[in-house]
Structures are given as structure tokens and as C-alpha cells.
Tab-separated table of C-alpha atoms (C1' of nucleotides) in Angstrom:
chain	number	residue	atom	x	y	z
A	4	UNK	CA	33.268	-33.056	-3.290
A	5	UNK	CA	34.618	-31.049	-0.545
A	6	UNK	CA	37.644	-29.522	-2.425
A	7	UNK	CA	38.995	-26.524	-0.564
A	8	UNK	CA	37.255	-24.514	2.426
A	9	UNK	CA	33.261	-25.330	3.777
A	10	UNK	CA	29.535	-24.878	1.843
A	11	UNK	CA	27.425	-22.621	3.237
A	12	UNK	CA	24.904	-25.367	4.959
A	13	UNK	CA	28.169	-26.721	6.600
A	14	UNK	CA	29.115	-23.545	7.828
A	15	UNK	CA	25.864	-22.791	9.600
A	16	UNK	CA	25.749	-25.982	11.384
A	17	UNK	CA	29.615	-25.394	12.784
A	18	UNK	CA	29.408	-21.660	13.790
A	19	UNK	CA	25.723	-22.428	15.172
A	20	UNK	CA	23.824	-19.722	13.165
A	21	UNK	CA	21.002	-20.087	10.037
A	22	UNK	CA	20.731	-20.157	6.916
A	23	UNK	CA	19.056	-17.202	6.197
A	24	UNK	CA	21.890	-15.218	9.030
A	25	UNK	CA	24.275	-16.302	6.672
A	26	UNK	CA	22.702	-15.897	3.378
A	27	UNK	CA	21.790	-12.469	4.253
A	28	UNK	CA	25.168	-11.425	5.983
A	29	UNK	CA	27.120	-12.583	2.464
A	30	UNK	CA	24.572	-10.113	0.633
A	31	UNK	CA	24.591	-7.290	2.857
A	32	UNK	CA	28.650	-7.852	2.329
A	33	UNK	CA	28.968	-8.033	6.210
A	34	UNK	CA	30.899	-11.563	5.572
A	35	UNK	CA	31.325	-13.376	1.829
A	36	UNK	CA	33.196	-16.002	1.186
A	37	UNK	CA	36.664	-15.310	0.670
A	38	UNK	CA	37.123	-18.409	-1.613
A	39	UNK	CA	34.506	-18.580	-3.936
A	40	UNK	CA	31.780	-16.758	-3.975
A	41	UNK	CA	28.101	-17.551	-5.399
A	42	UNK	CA	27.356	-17.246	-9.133
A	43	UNK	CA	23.824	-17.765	-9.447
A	44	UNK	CA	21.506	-20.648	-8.202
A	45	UNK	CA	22.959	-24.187	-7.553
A	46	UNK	CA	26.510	-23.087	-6.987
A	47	UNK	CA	28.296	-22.776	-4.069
A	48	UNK	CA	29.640	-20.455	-1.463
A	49	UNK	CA	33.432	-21.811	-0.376
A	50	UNK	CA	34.589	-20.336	2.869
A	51	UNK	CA	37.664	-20.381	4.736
A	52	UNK	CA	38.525	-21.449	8.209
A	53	UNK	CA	39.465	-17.824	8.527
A	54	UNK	CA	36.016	-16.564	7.907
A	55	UNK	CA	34.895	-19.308	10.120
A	56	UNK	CA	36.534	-17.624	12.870
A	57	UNK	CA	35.139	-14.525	11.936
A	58	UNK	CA	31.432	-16.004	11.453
A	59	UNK	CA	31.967	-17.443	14.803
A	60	UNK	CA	32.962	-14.089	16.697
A	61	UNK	CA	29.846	-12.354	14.913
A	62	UNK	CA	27.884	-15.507	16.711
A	63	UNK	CA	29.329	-15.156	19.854
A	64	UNK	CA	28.745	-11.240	19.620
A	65	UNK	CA	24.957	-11.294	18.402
A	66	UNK	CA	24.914	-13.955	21.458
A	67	UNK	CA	25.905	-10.951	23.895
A	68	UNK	CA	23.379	-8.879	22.666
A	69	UNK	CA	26.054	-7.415	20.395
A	70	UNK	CA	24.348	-5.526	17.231
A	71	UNK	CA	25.816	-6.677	13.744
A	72	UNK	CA	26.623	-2.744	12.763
A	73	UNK	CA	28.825	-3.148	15.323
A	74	UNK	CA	30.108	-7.022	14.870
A	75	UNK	CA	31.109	-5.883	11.469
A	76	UNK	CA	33.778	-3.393	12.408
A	77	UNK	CA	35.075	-5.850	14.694
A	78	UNK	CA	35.557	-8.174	12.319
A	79	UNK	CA	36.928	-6.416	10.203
A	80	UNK	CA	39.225	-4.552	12.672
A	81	UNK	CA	40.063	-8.718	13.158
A	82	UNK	CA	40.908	-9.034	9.515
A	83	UNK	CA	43.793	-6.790	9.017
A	84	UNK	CA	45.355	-7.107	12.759
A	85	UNK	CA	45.258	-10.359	12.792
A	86	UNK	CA	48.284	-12.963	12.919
A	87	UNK	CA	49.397	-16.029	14.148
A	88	UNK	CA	48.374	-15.580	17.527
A	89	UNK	CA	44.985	-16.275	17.413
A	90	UNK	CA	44.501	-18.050	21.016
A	91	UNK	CA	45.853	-15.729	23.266
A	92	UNK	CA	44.551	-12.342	21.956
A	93	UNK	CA	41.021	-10.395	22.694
A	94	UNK	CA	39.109	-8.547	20.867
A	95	UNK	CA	38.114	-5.003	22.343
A	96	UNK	CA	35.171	-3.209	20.959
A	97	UNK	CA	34.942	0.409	22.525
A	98	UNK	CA	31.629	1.894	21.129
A	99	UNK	CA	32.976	2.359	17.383
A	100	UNK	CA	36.721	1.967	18.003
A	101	UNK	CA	38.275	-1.663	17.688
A	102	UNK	CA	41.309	-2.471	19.309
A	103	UNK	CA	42.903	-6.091	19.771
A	104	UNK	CA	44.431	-6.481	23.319
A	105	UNK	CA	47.637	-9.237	23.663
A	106	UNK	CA	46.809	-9.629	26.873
A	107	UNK	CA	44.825	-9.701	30.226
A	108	UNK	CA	46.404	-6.190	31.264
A	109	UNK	CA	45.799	-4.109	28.056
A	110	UNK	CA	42.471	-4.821	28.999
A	111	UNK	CA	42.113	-3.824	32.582
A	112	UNK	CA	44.107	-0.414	30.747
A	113	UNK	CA	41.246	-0.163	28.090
A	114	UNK	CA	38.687	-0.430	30.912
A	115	UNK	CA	40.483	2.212	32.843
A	116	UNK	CA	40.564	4.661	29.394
A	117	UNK	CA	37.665	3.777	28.468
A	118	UNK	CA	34.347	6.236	29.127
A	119	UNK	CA	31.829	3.705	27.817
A	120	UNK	CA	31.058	0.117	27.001
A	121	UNK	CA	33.921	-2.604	26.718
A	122	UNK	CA	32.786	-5.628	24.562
A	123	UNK	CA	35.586	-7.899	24.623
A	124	UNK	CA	35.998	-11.575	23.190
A	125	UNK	CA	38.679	-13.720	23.775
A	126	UNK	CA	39.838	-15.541	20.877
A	127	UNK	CA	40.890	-18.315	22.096
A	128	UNK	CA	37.554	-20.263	23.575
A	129	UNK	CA	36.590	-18.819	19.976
A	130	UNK	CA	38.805	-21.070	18.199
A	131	UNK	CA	38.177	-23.652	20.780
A	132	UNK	CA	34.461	-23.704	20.024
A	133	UNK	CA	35.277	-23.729	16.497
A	134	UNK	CA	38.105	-26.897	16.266
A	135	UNK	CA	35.006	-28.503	18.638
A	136	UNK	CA	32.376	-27.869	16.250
A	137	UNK	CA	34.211	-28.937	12.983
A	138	UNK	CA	35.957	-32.120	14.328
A	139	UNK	CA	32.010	-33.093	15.003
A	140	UNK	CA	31.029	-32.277	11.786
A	141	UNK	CA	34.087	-33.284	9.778
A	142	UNK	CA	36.369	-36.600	12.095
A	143	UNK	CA	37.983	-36.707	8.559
A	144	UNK	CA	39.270	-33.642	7.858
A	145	UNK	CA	43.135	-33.750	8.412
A	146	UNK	CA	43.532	-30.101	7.222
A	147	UNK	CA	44.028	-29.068	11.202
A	148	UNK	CA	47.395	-27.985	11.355
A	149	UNK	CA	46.645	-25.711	8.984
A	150	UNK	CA	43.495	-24.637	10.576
A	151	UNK	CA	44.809	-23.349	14.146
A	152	UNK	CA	48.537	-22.734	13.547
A	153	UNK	CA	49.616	-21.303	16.627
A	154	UNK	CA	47.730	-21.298	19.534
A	155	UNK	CA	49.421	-20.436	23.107
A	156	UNK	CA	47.820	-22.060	26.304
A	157	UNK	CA	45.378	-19.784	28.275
A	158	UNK	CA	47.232	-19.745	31.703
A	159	UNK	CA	49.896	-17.190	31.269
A	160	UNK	CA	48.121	-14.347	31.825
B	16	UNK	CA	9.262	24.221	39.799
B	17	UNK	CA	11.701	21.296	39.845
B	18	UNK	CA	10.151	19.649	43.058
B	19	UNK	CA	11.783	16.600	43.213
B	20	UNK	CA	12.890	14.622	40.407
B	21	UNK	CA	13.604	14.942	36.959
B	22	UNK	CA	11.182	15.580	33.797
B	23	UNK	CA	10.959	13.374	30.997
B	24	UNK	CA	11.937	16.265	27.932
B	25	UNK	CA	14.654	17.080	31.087
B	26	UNK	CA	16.325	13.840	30.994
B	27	UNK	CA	16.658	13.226	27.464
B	28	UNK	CA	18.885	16.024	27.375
B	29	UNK	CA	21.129	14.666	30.147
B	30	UNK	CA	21.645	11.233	29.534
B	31	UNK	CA	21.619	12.160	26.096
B	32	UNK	CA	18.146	10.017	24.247
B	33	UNK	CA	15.392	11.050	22.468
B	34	UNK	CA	12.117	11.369	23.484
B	35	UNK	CA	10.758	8.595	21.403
B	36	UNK	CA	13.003	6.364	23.476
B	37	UNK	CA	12.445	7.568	26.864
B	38	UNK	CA	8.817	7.072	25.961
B	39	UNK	CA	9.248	3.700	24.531
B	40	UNK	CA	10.957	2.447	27.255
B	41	UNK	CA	8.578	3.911	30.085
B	42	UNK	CA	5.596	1.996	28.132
B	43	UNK	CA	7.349	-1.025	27.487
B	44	UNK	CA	8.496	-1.447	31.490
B	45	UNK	CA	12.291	-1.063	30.630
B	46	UNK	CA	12.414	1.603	32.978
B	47	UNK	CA	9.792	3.192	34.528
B	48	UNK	CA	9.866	7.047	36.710
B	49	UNK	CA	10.536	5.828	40.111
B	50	UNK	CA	9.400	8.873	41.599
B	51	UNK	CA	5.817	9.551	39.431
B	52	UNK	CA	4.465	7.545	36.942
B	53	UNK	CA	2.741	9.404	34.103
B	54	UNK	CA	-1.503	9.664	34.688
B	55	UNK	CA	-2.447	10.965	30.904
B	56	UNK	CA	-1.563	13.541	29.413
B	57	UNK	CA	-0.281	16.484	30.510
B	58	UNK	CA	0.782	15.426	33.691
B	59	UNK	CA	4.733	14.363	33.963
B	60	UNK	CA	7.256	11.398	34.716
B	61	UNK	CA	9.319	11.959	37.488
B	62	UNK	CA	13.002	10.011	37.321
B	63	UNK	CA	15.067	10.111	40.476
B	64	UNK	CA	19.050	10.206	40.410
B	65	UNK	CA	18.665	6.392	40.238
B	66	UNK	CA	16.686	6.005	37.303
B	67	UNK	CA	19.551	8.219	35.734
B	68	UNK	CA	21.999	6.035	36.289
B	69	UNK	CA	20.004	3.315	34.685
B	70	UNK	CA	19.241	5.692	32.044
B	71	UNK	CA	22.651	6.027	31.620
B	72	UNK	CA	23.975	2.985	31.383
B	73	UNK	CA	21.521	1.901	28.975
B	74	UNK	CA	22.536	4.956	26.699
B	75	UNK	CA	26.207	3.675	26.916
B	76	UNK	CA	25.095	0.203	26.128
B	77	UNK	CA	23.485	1.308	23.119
B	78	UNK	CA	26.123	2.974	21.903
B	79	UNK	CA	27.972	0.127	22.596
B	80	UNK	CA	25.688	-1.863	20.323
B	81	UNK	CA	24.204	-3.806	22.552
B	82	UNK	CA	20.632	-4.580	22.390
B	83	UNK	CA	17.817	-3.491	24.719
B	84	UNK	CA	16.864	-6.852	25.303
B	85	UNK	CA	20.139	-6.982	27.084
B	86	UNK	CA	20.317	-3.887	28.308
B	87	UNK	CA	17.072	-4.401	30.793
B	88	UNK	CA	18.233	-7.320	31.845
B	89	UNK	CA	21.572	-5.461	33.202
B	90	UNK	CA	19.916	-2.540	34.630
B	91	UNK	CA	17.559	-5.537	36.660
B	92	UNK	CA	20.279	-6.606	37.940
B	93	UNK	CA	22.021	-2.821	38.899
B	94	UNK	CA	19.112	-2.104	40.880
B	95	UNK	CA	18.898	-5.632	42.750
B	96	UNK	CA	22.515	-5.166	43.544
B	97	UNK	CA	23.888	-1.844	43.431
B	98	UNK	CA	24.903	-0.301	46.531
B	99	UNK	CA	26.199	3.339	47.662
B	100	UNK	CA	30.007	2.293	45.913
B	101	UNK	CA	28.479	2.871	42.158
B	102	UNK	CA	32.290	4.605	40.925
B	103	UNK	CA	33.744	1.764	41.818
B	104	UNK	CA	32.112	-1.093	40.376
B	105	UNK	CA	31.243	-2.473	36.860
B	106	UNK	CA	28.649	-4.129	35.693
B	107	UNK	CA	29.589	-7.180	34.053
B	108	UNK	CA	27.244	-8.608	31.589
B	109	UNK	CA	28.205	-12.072	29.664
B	110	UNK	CA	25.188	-12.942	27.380
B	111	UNK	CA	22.295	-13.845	29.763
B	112	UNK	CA	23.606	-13.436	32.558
B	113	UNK	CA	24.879	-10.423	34.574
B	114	UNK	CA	27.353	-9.800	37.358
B	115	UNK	CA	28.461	-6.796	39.235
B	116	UNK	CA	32.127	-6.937	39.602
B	117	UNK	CA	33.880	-5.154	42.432
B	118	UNK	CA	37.645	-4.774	41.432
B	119	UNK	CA	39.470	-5.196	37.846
B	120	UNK	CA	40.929	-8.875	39.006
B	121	UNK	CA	37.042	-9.703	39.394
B	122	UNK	CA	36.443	-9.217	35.692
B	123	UNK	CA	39.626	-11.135	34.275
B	124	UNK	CA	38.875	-13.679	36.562
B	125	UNK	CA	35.262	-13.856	34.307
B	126	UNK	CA	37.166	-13.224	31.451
B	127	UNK	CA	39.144	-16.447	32.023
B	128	UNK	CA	35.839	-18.211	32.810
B	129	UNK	CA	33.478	-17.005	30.201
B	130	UNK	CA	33.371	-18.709	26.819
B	131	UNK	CA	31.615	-16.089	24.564
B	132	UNK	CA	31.479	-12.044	25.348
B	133	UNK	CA	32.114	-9.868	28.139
B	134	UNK	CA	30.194	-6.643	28.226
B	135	UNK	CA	31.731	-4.312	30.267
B	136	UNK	CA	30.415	-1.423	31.753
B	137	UNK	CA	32.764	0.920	34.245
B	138	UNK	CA	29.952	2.572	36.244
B	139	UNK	CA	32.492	5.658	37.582
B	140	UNK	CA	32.284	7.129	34.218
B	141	UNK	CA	29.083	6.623	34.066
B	142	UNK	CA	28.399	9.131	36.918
B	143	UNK	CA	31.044	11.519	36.199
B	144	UNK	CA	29.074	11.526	32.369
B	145	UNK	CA	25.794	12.313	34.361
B	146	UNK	CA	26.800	14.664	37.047
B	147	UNK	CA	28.325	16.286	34.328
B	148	UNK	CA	25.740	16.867	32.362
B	149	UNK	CA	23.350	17.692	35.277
B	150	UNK	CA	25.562	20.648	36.272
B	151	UNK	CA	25.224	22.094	32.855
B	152	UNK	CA	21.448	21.596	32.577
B	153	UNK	CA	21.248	21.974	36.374
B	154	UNK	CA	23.786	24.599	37.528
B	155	UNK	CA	21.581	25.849	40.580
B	156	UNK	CA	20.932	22.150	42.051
B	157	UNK	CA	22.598	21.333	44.884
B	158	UNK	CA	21.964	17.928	45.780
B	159	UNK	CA	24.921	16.755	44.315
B	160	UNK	CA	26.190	15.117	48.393
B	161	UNK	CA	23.220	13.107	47.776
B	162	UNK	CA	23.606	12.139	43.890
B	163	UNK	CA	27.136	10.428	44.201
B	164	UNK	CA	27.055	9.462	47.573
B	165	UNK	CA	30.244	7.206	47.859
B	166	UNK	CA	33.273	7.113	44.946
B	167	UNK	CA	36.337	5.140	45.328
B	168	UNK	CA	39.046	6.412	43.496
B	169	UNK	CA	40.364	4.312	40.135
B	170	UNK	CA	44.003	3.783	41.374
B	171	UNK	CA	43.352	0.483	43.113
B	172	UNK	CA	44.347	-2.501	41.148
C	15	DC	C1'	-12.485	32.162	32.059
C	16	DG	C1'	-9.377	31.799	27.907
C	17	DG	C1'	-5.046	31.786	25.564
C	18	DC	C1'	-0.324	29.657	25.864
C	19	DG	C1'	3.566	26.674	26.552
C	20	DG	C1'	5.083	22.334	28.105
C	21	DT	C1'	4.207	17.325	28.252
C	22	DG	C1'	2.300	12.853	27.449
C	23	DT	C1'	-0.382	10.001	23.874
C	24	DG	C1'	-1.835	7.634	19.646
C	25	DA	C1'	-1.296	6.455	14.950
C	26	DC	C1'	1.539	5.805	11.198
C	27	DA	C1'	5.977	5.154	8.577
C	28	DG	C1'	10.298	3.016	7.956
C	29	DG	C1'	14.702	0.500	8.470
C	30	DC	C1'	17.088	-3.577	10.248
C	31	DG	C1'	17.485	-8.490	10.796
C	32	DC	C1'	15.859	-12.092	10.115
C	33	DG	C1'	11.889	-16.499	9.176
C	34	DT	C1'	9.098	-18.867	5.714
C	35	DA	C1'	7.850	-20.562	1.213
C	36	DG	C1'	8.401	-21.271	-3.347
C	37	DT	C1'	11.447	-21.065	-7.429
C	38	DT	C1'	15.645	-21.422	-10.115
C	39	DA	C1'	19.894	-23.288	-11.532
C	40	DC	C1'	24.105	-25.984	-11.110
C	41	DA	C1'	26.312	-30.759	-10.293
C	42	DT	C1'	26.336	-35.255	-10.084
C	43	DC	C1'	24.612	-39.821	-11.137
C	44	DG	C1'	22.729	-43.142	-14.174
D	30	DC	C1'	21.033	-36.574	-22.153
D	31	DG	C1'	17.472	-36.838	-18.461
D	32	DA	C1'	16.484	-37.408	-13.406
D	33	DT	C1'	17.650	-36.032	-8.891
D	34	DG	C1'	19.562	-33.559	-5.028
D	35	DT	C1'	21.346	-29.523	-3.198
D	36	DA	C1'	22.217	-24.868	-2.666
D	37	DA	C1'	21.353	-20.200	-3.898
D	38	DC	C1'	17.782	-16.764	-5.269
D	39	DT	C1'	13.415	-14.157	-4.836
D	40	DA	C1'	9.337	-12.381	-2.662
D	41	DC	C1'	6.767	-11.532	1.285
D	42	DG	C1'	5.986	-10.639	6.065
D	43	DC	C1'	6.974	-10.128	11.047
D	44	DG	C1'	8.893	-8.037	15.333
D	45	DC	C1'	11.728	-4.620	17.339
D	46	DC	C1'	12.955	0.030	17.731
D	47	DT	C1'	12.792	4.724	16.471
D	48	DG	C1'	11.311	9.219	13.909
D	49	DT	C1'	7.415	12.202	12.657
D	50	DC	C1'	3.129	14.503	13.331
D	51	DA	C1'	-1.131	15.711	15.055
D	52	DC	C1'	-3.755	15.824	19.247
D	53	DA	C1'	-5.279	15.874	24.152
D	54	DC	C1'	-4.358	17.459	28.465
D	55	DC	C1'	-2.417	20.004	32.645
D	56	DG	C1'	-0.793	24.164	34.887
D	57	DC	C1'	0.187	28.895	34.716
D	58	DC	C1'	-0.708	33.768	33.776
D	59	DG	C1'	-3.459	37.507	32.707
DNA sequence: CGGCGGTGTGACAGGCGCGTAGTTACATCG
DNA sequence: CGATGTAACTACGCGCCTGTCACACCGCCG
């Protein structure tokens, strides 16, 4: 019951997005669970807050009209860039480049540069969405110091 | 001839689509010739400098991943809005809704505000992409006064 | 008038991203 | 060990968007 991380049904129902989203983003290897993945009918996929965050920028993404082709390198541009400083970074998609901005102006300098189409998320209202959704879902999980570590208030710009 | 307007195979080459798409969108009322609407075949789809820019843009959102669903609803709102300063302006798109911002403190200032995903179009490039590409298709037209009629220079912040 | 090139049109195929329905298999309870 | 619930698996189909191909049509030139 509950050990570590969230079932896929859970999942869904925090990051806002269906079954069959899910289901088919684990086999299409756009997002598995990175702590236990299924083996066959009646098991379980276990996923971590961290691929909670990243389910939940895919949602916010597919939400801007965002295609998943494109989600994907985000996310995974997200996975190996980033640290502790979840709340007060953005993510900067520039047609198939990725590029994490730490704050407000590396993003007015990525617009400048820039000779397309700037998708940009801000992290933080991400993680805020998220904390939301699971304190809803779970009022009994004390796990959430471990959940959003470090998160630096949204007015210095 | 070249009366007035551009061609259908014509503008494919310069905003850079296929002809599949330029057709797909004329019949599904994305964006229609402004200038002469097709009457069977044979006869020809006239775009004006306008419908270039809209072209355009939609081009760059797609390569920006970002669905044509979207897309229209951004262009609907270039052409409600859009006035003679195109360079200077970006079109601001945050999921359903869309926004023409004037200056690069307009779009933090929705960046702050927004709780999901900016798309961000810079509508200067946009026109130095098209002109561009008009003047290699188009080296003997010279109605480039009345193409881009006003451009503010980038420097102001 | 008749051939010729350019252009729009219609029909079909196919991939992507799901929804729906039914089935299978584990996990827990009794 | 059997019953039950839950979650994953499979198969099928749809809608959107685009590529391909054959065809119809217009204007031009001879």
C-alpha cells in the first residue's frame, strides 16, 4: 500500500491528464516510470515526484498547443539540467533547441536571439500546481520536504 | 504576369510550406487568399503581403510545435489587432488565449501572470524571414515601401 | 483550334495521438 | 486456496494533418 512514489491512476488524476495519455506516453518511452516500471498485467507503474513534474510540464505544454515531439526534448533537456532550483527557473523551447533560463532577463535575451517561436514555462506555478494537486489527493502524505526542496519566491525578478 | 498578389505554388516557396498545406489550410478556412479566392480549377489564389505574414507566422509556429488549432486562433487575433508597427511587436499566445504584446516588459509582465505556457512569437523576424525570401524569389519587385511599412528598431528595452 | 505548362481538385494512404472496450494478470483479503 | 478488485495489456477505430497521384481546368502560344 502506497510504498514509495504514485500508481499510474493516481498520477493521472494529479497532473490532470488520462489514462490512456499516460499509458501510451510510458510505451512510446516519452515518460516511464523511473521507479518501477510495469511487468505484465496487474502490476504497477511507481513514479516519482520528479516525473510528476515532468508529466506535469508535458500537460501544461500539450495545453499550449505544444506537440509531444517537441514536449519530449524539453523534458528531457529538464532531466539532465535540472537542480535544486526548481521554482525560479523557465524552461525555453526554441523550435528544437532547449535551453533553461535562471531568470526573467535570459529570457527577454532568448527572445531577442531568437528567429522563431519561444515556448517558455515557468517552473515554478508548475510545481505550484503540482504540491496543489497532490495535497488534494494525498492530506496524508508527509513526504513534502522531500518533494519541493528548494523553491525561491517568485518576486525577485 | 504577377498582377497583384502572390500565387499559391509562389508562396510555398517563400514562407517555406508545402503545397498540401497551403491547400489544406485555404479549404479548411485557416487562411484564406485575401486578394482572390480560388473559382475551380485552373484559376489561382491570390495572397497579399498580409496573408504572408500570417503564413509566416504559422510556419514558425509549426516549427515551434505548436498545433494548428492554435495557430489560427493567433493569426485571428494578428489580423484583429495588428497595426503598421509589425517589427516591433510579438504575438503572445498563452493556451487559449492570445495577446499582442508591445515591448519585452509586456511579456514578463504575462510571464509573471500566466500559470501554464507562453508562446512567443517576435514578429520582426518574422518579416525580415519573409522579405528575405521575397527578394530572392522576387528580385525585380519593388513594393518593398509598402510590404514593411513601419519597423522599430530592437534596441529598446 | 490544339498542344503545353501551370494550377487547383479529388481520392486515397498513412502516421500520430489518443478514446473505447474487452481481456489478462497480479495483489490482497477471507 | 479461491474470490475480488485493480491496474496493465491488447485490439480496433477515429480525427487531424500531410504526402502522393491522377485528373480537370485555365491561359498562353503557335
Amino acid at each position: 500500500m502506497a510504498e514509495e512514489g504514485f500508481r499510474g491512476p493516481q498520477v493521472c488524476k494529479i497532473v490532470g491528464i488520462t489514462y490512456r495519455q499516460l499509458d501510451y506516453w510510458a510505451r512510446t518511452d516519452l515518460i516511464r516510470p523511473s521507479i518501477a516500471d510495469a511487468k505484465g498485467s496487474g502490476t504497477q507503474r511507481r513514479y516519482s515526484y520528479q516525473d510528476l513534474v515532468e508529466l506535469k510540464v508535458i500537460k501544461n505544454l500539450l495545453d499550449a498547443g505544444v506537440s509531444l515531439q517537441l514536449a519530449r526534448k524539453g523534458v528531457e533537456y529538464i532531466r539532465k539540467n535540472l537542480g535544486e532550483d526548481i521554482g525560479s527557473a523557465s524552461l525555453v523551447i526554441d523550435g528544437p533547441k532547449s535551453v533553461l533560463a535562471r531568470s526573467d532577463g535570459e529570457v527577454i535575451d532568448l527572445m531577442r536571439k531568437g528567429q522563431g517561436v519561444l515556448s517558455i514555462v515557468a517552473l515554478g506555478p508548475v510545481v505550484d500546481q503540482l504540491d496543489s494537486a497532490i495535497h488534494e489527493l494525498h492530506p496524508t502524505e508527509p513526504k513534502d520536504s522531500e518533494k519541493a526542496p528548494a523553491r525561491a519566491v517568485s518576486g525577485g525578478g
